[in-house]
Coordinates of C-alpha atoms in Angstrom, one line a residue:
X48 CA 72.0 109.0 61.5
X49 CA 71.1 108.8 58.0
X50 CA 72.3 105.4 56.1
X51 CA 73.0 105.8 52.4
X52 CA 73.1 103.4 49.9
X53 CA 75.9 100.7 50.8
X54 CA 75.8 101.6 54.4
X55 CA 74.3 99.2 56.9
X56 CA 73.5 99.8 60.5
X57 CA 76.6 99.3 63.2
X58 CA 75.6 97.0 65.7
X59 CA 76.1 98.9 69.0
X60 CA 79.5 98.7 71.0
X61 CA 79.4 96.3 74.0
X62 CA 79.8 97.7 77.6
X63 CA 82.7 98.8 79.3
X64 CA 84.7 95.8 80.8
X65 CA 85.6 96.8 84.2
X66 CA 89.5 96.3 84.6
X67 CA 91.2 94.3 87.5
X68 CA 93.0 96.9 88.9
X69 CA 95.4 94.7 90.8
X70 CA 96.4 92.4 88.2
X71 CA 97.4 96.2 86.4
X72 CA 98.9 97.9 88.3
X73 CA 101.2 94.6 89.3
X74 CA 102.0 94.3 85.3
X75 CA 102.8 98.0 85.6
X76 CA 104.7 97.9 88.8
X77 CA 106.9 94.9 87.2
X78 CA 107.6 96.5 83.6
X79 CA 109.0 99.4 86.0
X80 CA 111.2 97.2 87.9
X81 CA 112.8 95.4 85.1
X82 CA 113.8 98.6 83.1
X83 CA 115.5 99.6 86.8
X84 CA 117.4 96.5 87.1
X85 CA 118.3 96.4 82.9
X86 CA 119.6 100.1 83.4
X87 CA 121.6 99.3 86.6
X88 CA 122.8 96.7 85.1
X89 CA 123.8 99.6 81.7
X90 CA 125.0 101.9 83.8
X91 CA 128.3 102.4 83.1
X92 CA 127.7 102.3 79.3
X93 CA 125.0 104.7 80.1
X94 CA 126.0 108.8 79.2
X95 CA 125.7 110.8 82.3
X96 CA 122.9 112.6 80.5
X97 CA 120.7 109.9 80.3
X98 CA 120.9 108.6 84.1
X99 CA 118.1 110.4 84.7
X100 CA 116.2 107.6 83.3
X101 CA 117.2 104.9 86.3
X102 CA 115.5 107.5 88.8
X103 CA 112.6 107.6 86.4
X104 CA 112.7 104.0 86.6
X105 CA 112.9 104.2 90.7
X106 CA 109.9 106.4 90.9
X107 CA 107.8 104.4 88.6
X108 CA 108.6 101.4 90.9
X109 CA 107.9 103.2 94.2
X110 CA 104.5 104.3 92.8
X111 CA 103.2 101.0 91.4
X112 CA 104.2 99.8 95.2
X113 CA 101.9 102.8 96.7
X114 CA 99.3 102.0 94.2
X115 CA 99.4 98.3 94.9
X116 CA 99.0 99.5 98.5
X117 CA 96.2 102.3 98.4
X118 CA 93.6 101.0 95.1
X119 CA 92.4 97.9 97.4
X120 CA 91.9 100.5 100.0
X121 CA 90.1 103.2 97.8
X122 CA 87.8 101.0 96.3
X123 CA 87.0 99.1 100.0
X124 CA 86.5 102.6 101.1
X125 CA 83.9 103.5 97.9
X126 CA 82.3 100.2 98.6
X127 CA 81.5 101.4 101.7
X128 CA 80.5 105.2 100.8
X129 CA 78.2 103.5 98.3
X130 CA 76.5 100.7 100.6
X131 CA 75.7 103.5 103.1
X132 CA 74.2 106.0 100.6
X133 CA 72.1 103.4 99.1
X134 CA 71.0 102.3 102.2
X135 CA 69.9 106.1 103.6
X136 CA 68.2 106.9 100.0
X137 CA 65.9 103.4 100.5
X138 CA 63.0 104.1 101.9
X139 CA 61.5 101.9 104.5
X140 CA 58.2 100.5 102.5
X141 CA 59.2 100.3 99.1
X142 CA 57.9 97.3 96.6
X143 CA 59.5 94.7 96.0
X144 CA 60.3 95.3 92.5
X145 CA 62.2 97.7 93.3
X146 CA 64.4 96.2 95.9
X147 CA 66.5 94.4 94.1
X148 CA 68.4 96.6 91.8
X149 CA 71.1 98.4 92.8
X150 CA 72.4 102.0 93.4
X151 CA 74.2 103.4 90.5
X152 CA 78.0 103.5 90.9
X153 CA 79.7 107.0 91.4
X154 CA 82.9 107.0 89.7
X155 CA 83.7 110.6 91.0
X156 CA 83.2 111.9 87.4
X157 CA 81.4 114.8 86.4
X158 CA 80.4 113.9 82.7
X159 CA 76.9 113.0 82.4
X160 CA 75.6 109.5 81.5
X161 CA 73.4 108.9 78.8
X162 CA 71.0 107.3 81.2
X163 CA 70.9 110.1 83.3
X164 CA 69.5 112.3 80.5
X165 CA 67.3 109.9 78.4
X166 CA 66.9 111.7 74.6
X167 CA 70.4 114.0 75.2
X168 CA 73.5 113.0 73.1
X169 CA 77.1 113.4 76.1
X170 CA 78.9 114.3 72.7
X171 CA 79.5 118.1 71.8

């Protein structure tokens, strides 16, 4: 990138913040349960044609209780997929440099990392 005049350099972005996916889906799983109980509460005043929107509301809840249920699971389960992969890739007499950093995380995406491919831009 080429800076003109009256341009300065961006500092670079910070990382990624990694989510709590508990505490989301939770605030999800709620914002779906009061709209069920506001539009039971609507119904009547409700035209028939928009009544689809309490079932949408019903689904949405059922869902965020699934998820609530299964993302603990999934990520116990990666956890695991990882620790083992990790430990089959170390090899028995490495340094000791290298044994304290840890495996990369595989987020079951396909798009290459920039450190992956030192020098190549992941933008087309």
């Amino acid at each position: 990138m080429k800076l003109t005049r009256g341009q300065e350099a961006r500092p670079s972005p910070p990382p990624p913040l990694e989510a709590n996916d508990k505490l989301v889906t939770a605030v999800g799983t709620a914002g779906w349960a009061i709209a069920l109980v506001v539009l039971l509460i609507v119904r009547g005043s409700l035209p028939p044609h928009d009544r689809w929107w309490i079932w949408t509301c019903a689904c949405g809840l059922a869902m965020g209780l699934f998820a609530l249920w299964y993302v603990p699971r999934l990520k116990r389960t990666r956890a695991r997929a990882a620790a083992s992969t990790a430990a089959e890739s170390e090899p028995q007499g490495e340094p000791e440099s290298k044994q304290g950093q840890s495996a990369p995380r595989d987020n079951g995406s396909n798009t290459v990392s920039s450190t992956e491919t030192p020098g190549r831009s992941t933008r087309s």
